[in-house]
Tab-separated table of C-alpha atoms (C1' of nucleotides) in Angstrom:
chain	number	residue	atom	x	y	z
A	1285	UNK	CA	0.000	0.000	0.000
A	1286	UNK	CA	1.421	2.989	-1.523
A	1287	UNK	CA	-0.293	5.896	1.502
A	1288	UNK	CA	-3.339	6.394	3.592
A	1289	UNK	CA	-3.855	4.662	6.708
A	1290	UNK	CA	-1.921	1.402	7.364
A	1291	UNK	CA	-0.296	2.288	10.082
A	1292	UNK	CA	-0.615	-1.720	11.368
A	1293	UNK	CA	2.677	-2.240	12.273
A	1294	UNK	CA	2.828	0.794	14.564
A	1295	UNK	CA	0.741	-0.780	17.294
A	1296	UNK	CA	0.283	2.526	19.488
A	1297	UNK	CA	-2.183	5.111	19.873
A	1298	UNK	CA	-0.259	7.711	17.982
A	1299	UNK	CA	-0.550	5.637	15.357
A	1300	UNK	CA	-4.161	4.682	15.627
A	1301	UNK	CA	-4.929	8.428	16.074
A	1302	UNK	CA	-2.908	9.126	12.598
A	1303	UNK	CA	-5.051	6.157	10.907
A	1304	UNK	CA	-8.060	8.504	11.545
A	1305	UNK	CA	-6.362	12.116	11.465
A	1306	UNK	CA	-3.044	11.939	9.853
A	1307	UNK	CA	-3.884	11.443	6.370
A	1308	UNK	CA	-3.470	14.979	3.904
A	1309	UNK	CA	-6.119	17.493	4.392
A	1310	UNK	CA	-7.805	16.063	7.265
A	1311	UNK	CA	-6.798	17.898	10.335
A	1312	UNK	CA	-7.451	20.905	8.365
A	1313	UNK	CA	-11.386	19.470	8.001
A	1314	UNK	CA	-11.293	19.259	11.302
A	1315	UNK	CA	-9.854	22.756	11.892
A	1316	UNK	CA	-12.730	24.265	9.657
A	1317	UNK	CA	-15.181	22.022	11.070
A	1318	UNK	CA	-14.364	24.173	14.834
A	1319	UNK	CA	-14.896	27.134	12.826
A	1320	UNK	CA	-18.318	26.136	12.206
A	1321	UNK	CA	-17.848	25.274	8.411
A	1322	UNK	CA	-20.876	22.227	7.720
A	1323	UNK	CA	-21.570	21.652	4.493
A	1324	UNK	CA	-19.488	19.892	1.095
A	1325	UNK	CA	-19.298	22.795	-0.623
A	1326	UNK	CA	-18.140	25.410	2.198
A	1327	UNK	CA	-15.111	22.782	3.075
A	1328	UNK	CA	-14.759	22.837	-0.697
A	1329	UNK	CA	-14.264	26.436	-1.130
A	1330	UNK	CA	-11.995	27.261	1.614
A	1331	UNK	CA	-9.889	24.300	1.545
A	1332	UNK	CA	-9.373	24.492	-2.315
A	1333	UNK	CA	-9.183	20.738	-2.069
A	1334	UNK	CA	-10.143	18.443	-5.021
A	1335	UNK	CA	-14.068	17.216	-4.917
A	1336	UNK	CA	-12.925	13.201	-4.939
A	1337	UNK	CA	-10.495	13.824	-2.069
A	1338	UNK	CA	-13.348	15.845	0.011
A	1339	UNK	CA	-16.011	13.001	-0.373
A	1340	UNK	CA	-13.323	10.948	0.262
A	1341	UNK	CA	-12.057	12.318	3.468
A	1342	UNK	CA	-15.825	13.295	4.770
A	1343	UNK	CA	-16.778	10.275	4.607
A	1344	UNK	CA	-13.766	8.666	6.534
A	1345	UNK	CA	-14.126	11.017	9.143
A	1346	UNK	CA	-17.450	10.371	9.733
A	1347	UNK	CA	-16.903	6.494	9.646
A	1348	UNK	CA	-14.450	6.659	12.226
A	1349	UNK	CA	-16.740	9.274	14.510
A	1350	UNK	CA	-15.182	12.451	14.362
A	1351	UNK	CA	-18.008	14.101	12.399
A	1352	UNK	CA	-21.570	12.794	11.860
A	1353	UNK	CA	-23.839	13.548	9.248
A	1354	UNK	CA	-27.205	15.690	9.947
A	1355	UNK	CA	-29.541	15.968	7.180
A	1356	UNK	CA	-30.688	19.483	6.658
A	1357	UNK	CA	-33.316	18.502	3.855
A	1358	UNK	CA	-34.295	15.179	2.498
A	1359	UNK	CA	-35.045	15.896	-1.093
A	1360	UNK	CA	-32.758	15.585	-2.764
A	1361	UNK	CA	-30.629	14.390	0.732
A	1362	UNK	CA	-28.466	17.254	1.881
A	1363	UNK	CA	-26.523	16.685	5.474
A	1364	UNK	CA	-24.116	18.855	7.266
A	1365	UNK	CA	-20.903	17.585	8.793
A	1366	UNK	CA	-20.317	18.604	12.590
A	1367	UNK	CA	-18.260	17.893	14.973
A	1368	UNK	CA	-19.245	14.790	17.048
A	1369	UNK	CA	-17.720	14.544	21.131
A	1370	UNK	CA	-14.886	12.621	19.704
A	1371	UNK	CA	-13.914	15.781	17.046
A	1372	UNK	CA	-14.554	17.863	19.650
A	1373	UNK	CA	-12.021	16.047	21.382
A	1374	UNK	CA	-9.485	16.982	18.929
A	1375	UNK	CA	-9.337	20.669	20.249
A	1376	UNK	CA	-6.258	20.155	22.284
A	1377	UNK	CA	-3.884	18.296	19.391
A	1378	UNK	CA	-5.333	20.539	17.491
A	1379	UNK	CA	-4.271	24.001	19.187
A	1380	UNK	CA	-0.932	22.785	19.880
A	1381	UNK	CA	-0.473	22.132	16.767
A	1382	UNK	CA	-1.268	25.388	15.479
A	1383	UNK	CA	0.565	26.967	18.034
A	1384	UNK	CA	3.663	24.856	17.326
A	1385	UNK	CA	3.225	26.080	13.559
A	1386	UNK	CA	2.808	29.831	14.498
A	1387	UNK	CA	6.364	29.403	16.931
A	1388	UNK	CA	8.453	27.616	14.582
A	1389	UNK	CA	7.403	26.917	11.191
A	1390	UNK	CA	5.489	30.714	10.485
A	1391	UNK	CA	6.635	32.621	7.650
A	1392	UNK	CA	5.540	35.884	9.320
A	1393	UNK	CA	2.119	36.674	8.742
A	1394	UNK	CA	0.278	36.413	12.461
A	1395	UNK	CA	-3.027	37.210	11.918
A	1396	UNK	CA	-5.077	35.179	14.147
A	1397	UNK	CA	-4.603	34.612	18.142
A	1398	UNK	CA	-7.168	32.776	20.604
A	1399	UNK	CA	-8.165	33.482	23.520
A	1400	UNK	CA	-10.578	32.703	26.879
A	1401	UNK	CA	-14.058	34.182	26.298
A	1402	UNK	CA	-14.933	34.306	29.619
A	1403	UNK	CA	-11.839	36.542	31.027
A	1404	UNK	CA	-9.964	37.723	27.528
A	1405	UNK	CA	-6.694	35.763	28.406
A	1406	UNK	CA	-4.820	34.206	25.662
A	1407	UNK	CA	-4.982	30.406	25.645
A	1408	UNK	CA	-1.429	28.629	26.622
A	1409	UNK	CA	0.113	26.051	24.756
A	1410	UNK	CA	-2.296	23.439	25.434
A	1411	UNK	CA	-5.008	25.496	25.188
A	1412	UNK	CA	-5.736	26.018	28.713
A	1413	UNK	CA	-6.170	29.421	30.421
A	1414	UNK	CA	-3.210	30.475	32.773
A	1415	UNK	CA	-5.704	33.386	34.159
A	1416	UNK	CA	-8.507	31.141	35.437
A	1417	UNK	CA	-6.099	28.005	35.976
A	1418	UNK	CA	-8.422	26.454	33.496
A	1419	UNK	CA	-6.642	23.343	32.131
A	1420	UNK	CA	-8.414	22.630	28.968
A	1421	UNK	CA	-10.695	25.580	27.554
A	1422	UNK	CA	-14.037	24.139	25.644
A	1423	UNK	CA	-14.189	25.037	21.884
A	1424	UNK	CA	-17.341	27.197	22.589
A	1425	UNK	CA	-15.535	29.316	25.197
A	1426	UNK	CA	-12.779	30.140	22.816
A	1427	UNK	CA	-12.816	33.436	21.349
A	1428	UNK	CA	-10.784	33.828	18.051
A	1429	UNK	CA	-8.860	37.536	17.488
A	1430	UNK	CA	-7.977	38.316	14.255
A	1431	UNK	CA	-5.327	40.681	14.066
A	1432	UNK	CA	-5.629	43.700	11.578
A	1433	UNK	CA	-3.261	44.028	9.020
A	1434	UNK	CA	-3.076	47.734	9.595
A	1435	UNK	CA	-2.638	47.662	13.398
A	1436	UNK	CA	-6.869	48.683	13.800
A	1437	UNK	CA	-8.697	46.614	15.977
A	1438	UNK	CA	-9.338	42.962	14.523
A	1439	UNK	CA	-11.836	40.801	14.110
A	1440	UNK	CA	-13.418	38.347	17.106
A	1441	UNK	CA	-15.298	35.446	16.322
A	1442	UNK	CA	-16.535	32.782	18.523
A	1443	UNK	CA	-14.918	29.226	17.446
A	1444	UNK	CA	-17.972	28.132	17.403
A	1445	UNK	CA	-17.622	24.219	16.673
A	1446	UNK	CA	-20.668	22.354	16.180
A	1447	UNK	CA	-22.859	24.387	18.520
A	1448	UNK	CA	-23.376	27.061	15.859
A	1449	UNK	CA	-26.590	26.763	13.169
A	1450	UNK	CA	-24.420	28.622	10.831
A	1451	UNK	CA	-21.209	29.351	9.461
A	1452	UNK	CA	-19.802	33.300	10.752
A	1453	UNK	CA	-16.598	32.673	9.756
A	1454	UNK	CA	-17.373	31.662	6.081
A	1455	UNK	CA	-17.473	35.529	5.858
A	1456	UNK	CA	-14.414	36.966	4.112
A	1457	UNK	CA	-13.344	39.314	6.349
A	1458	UNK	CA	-9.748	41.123	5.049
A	1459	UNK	CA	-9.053	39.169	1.946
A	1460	UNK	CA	-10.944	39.091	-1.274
A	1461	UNK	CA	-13.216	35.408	-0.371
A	1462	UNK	CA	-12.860	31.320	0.237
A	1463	UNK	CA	-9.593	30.916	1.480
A	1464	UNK	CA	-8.708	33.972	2.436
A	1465	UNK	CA	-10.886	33.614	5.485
A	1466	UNK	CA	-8.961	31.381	6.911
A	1467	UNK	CA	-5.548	33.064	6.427
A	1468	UNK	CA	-3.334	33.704	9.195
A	1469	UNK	CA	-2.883	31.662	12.838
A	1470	UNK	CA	-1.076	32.699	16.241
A	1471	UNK	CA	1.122	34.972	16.184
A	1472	UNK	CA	5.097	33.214	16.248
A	1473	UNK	CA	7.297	33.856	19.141
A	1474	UNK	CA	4.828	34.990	21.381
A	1475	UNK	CA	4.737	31.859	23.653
B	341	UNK	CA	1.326	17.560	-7.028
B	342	UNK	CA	0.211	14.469	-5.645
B	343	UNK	CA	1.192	14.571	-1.947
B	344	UNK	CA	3.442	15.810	0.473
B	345	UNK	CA	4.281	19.275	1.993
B	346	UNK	CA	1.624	21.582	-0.257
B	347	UNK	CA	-0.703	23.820	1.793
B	348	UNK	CA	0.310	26.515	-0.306
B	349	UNK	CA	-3.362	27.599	-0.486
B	350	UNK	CA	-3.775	26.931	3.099
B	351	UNK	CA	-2.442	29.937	4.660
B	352	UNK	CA	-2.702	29.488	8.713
B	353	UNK	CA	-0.154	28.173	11.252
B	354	UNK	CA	-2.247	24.692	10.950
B	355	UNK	CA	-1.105	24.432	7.493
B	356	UNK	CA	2.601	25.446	8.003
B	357	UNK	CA	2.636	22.563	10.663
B	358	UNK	CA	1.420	19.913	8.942
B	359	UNK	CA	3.683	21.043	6.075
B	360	UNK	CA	6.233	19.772	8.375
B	361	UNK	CA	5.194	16.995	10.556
B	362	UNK	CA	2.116	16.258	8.463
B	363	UNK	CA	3.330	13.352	6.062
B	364	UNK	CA	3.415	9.830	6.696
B	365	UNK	CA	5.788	8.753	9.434
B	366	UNK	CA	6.406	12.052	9.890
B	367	UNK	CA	5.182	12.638	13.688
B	368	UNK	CA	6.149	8.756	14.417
B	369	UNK	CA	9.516	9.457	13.577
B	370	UNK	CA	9.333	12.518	15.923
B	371	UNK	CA	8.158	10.327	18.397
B	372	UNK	CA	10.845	7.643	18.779
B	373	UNK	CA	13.630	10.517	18.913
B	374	UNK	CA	11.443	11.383	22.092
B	375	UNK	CA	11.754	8.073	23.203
B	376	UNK	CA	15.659	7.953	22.700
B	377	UNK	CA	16.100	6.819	19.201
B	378	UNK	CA	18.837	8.850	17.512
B	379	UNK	CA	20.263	6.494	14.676
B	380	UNK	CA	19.208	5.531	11.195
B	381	UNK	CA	18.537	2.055	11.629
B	382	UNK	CA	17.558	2.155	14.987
B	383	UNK	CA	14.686	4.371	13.505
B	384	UNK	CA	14.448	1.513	10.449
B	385	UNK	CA	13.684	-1.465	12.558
B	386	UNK	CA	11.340	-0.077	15.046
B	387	UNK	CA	9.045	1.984	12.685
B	388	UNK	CA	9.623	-0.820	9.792
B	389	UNK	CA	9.705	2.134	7.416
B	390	UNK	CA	11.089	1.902	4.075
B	391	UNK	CA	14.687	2.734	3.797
B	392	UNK	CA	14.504	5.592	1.096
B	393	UNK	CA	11.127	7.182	2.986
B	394	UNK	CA	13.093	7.347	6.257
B	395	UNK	CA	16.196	8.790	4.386
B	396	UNK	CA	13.367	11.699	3.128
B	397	UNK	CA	11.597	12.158	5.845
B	398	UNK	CA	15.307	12.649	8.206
B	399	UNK	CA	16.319	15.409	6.093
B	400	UNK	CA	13.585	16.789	5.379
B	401	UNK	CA	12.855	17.030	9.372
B	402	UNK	CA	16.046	18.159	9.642
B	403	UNK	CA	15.529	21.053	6.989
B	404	UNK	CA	12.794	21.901	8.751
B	405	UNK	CA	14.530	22.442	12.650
B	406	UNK	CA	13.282	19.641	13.775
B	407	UNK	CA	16.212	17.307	14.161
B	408	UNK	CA	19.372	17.897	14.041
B	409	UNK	CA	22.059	15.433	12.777
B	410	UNK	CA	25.303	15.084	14.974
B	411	UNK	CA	28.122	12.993	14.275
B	412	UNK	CA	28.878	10.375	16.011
B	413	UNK	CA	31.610	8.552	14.183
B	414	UNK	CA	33.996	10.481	10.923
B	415	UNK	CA	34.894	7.357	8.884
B	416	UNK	CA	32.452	7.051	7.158
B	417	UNK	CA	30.351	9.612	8.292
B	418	UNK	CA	27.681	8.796	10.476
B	419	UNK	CA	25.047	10.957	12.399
B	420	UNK	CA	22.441	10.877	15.268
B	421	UNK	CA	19.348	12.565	15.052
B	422	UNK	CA	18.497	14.218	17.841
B	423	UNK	CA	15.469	16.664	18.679
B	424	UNK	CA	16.235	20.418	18.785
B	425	UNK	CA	14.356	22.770	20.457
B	426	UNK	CA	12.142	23.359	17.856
B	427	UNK	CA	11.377	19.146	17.985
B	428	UNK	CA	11.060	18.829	21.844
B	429	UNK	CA	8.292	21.827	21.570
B	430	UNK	CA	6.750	18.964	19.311
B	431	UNK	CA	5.755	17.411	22.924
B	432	UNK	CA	2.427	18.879	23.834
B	433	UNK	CA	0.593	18.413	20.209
B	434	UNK	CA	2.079	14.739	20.268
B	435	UNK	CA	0.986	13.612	23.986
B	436	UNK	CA	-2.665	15.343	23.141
B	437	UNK	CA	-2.790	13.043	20.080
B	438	UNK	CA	-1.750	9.965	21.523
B	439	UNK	CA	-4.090	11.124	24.610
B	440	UNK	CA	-7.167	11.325	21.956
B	441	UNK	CA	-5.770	7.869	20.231
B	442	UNK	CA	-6.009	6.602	23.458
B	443	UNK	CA	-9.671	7.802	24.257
B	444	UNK	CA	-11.319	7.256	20.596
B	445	UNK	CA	-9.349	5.344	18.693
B	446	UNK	CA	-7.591	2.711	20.847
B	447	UNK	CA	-7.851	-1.416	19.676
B	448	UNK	CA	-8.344	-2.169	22.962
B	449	UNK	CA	-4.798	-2.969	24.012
B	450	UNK	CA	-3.672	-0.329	26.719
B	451	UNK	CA	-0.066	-0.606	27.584
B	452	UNK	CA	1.314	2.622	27.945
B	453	UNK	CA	0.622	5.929	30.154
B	454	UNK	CA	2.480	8.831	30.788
B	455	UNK	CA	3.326	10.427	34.076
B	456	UNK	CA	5.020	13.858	36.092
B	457	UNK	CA	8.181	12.329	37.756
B	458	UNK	CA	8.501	14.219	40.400
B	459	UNK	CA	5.287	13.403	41.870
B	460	UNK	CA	4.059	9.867	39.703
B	461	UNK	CA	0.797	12.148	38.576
B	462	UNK	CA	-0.768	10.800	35.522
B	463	UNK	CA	-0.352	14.059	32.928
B	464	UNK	CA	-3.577	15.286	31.737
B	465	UNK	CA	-5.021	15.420	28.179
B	466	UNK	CA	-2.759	18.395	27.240
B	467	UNK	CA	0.422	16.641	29.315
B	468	UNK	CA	0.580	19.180	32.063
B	469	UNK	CA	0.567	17.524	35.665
B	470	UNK	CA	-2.852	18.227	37.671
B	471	UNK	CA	-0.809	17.618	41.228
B	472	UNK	CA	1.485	19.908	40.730
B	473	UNK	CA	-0.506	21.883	38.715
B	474	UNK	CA	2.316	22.293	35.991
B	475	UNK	CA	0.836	23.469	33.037
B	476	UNK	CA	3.016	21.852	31.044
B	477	UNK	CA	5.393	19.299	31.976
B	478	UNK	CA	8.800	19.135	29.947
B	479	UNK	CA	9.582	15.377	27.888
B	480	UNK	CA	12.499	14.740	30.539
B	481	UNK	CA	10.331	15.061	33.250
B	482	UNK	CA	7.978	12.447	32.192
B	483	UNK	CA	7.804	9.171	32.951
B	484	UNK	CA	6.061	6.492	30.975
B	485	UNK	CA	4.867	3.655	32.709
B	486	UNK	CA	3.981	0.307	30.807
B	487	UNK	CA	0.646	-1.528	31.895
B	488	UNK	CA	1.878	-5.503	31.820
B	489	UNK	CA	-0.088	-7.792	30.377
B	490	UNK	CA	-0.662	-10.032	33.484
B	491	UNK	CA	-1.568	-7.385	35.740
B	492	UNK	CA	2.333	-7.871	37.167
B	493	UNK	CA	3.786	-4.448	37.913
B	494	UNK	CA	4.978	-2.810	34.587
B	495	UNK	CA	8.501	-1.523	33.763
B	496	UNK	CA	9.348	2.227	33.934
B	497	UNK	CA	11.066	4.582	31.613
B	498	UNK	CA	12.026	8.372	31.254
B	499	UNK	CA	11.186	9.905	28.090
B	500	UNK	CA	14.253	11.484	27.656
B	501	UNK	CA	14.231	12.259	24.524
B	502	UNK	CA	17.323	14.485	23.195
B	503	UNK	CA	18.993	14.733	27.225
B	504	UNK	CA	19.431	10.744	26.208
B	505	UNK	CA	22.907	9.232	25.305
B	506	UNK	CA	21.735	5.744	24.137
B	507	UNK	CA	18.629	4.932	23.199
B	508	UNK	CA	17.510	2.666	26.499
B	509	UNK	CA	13.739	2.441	25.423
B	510	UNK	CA	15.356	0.278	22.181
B	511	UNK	CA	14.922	-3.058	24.508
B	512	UNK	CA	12.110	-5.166	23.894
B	513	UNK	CA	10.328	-5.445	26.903
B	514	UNK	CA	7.471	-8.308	26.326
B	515	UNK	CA	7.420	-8.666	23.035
B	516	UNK	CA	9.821	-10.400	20.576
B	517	UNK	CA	11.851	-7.476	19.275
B	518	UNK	CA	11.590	-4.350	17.238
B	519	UNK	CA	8.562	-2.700	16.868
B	520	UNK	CA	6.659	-4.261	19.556
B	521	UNK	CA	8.672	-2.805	21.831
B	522	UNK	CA	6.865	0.562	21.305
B	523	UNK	CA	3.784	-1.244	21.632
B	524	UNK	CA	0.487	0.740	23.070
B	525	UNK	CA	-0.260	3.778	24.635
B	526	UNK	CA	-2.766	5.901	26.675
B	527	UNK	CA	-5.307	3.529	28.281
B	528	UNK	CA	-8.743	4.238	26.700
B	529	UNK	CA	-11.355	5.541	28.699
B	530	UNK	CA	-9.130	7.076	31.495
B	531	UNK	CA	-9.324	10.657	30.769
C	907	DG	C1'	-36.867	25.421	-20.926
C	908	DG	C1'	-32.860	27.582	-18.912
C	909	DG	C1'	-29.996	28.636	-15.216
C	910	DG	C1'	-28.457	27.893	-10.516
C	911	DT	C1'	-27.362	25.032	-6.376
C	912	DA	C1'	-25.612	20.988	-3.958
C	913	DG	C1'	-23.190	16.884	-3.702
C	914	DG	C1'	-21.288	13.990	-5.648
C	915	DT	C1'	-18.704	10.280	-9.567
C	916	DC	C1'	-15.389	9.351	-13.274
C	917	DT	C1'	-11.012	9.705	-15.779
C	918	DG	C1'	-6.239	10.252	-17.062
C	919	DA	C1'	-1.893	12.208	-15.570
C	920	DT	C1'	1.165	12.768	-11.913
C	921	DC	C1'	3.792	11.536	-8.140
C	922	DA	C1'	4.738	9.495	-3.449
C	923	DA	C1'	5.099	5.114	-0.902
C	924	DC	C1'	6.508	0.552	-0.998
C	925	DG	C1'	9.716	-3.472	-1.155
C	926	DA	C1'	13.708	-5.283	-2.694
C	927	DA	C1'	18.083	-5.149	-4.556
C	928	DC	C1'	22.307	-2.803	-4.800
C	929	DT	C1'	26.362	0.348	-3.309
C	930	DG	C1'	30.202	2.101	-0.684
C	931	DA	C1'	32.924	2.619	3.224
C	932	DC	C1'	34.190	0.857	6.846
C	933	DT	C1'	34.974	-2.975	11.030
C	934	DC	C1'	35.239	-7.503	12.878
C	935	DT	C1'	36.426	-12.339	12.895
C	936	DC	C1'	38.808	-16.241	11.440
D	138	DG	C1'	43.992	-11.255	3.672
D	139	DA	C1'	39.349	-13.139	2.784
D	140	DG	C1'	34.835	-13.093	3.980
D	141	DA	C1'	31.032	-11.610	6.754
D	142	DG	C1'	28.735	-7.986	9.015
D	143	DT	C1'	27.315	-3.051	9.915
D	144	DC	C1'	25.559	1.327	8.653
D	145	DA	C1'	23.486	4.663	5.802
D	146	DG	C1'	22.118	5.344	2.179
D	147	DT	C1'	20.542	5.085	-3.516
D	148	DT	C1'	18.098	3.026	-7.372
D	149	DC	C1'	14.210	0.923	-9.568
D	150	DG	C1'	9.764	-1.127	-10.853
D	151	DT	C1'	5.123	-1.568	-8.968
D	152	DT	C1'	1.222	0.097	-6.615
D	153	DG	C1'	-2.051	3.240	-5.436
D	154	DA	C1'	-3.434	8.021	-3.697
D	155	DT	C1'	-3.898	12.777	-5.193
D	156	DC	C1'	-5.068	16.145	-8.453
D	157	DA	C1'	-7.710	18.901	-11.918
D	158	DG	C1'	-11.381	18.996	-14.502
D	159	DA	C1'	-15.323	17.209	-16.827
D	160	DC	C1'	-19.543	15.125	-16.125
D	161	DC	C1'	-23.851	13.526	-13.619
D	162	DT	C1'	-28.128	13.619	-10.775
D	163	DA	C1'	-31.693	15.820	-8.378
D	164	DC	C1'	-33.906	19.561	-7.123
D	165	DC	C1'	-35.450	24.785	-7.066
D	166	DC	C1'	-36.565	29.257	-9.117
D	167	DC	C1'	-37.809	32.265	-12.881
DNA sequence: GGGGTAGGTCTGATCAACGAACTGACTCTC
DNA sequence: GAGAGTCAGTTCGTTGATCAGACCTACCCC
């Protein structure tokens, strides 16, 4: 087997959590999922990311219970994907991650930061709060800060994952629209 | 292009991550240099990786800042690869995932936790100690415990990643050799 | 009927992963 | 000194995933 998901001989849970998450494209489902992105064609516009590989992908995720399908219309069948708890669990990998990215592998263009909504604190590492000693902040209490390209006050959104009925952030909000919505992360070096 | 390191589109810290320690083998290589290994075909046996993939993925980690290769012998030239900086940071998105593999994707065969040793605390989901209340505990602080399979008190080891002079997790400890001696993780369920 | 929306499937080209064989520079053992 | 072993690769043919783009199906609105 050339890729994908045989990880068989790595008998650990790293490698049973890479069978489901580590293929191409689909931590950055996942990502868009917590922004509150639900349905094929909003993944499909912001991820640029080729129809077969989507379908593909969508429906591996939700086979292995990180998203489930809810049908939004029955004729012709429609369903968004959102988060299930198990995708929901995938906040913390997930926000290390990205703040791992924005320390060390950033080319310079820190345009997003996220913070505690309840106090205004910027989340640590591991996406706890070092203000209210909270170890582990819930997706819904995490406020995302975008930060201006011109210095003016930015953006804040509510990562909404799969509590919101809509999709805020599919809003372009400094670029021209799809990707650019998405474009930035935390800012590197600030640890 | 087919595979590999192209998030160009994908223009967040997420992205520039995975563009790193996104492929295959990628973050499992990352994780046996926490565990100690340092040399080319210590790397090779455990992870029963292709030869020319491992070659790829080395330098390309070490390109990136994530390794570092130090000789170890002139004639002929050989290297370890040891974790810089920039690779121990690696530590809290790589506990949280093998924390999640643990929860929601485990096979049932829990072997493996990970603990603060200065107090034998079991670290939390984002591998900070909840005793000490250590937000986040460093890799040579940790000690990883392994459940044994007849309920008989299980062997110890520090994760001592790049502080490490041999490679002491290289053993096999129940199994027959090689790979199995990495076997398990997290137990599932024990959050 | 024509156009738009939504969620796919299909196809051929491209390219990475795989396994196995091979290479080169040494060291060790007999 | 010959042969075997070690270590870190490189090369090569096969396999299969990704990609871009065209096409399809089912419905809605005008």
């Amino acid at each position: 087997m050339a890729l994908g998901t045989d990880y068989a001989q790595q008998d650990c849970t790293l490698a049973r959590a890479l069978e489901v998450v580590g293929e191409r494209w689909s931590l950055l489902i996942v990502r868009d999922a917590f922004y509150g992105v639900r349905r094929f064609n909003d993944f499909l516009v912001h991820l640029d990311i080729p129809r077969a590989v989507l379908t593909a992908r969508l429906a591996a995720l939700t086979e292995a219970g990180v998203l489930r399908k809810e049908a939004y219309q029955q004729s012709p069948p429609r369903y968004d994907y959102v988060l299930t708890d198990a995708g929901l669990d995938l906040w913390p990998p997930l926000h290390a991650l990205m703040r791992w990215g924005g320390r060390h592998a950033s080319r310079g263009e820190p345009t997003r930061t996220f913070h505690h909504a309840a106090c205004g604190s910027r989340l640590d590492m591991t996406g706890g709060c070092p203000a209210c000693e909270v170890a582990q902040v819930a997706p819904a209490d995490v406020e995302m800060r975008w930060v201006s390209d011109a210095g003016r006050p930015g953006r804040v959104d509510q990562v909404a994952a799969a509590l919101a009925t809509t999709s805020p952030l599919l809003r372009p909000v400094r670029g021209a629209a799809g990707a650019d919505a998405f474009a930035g992360g935390d800012d590197p070096g600030n640890s």
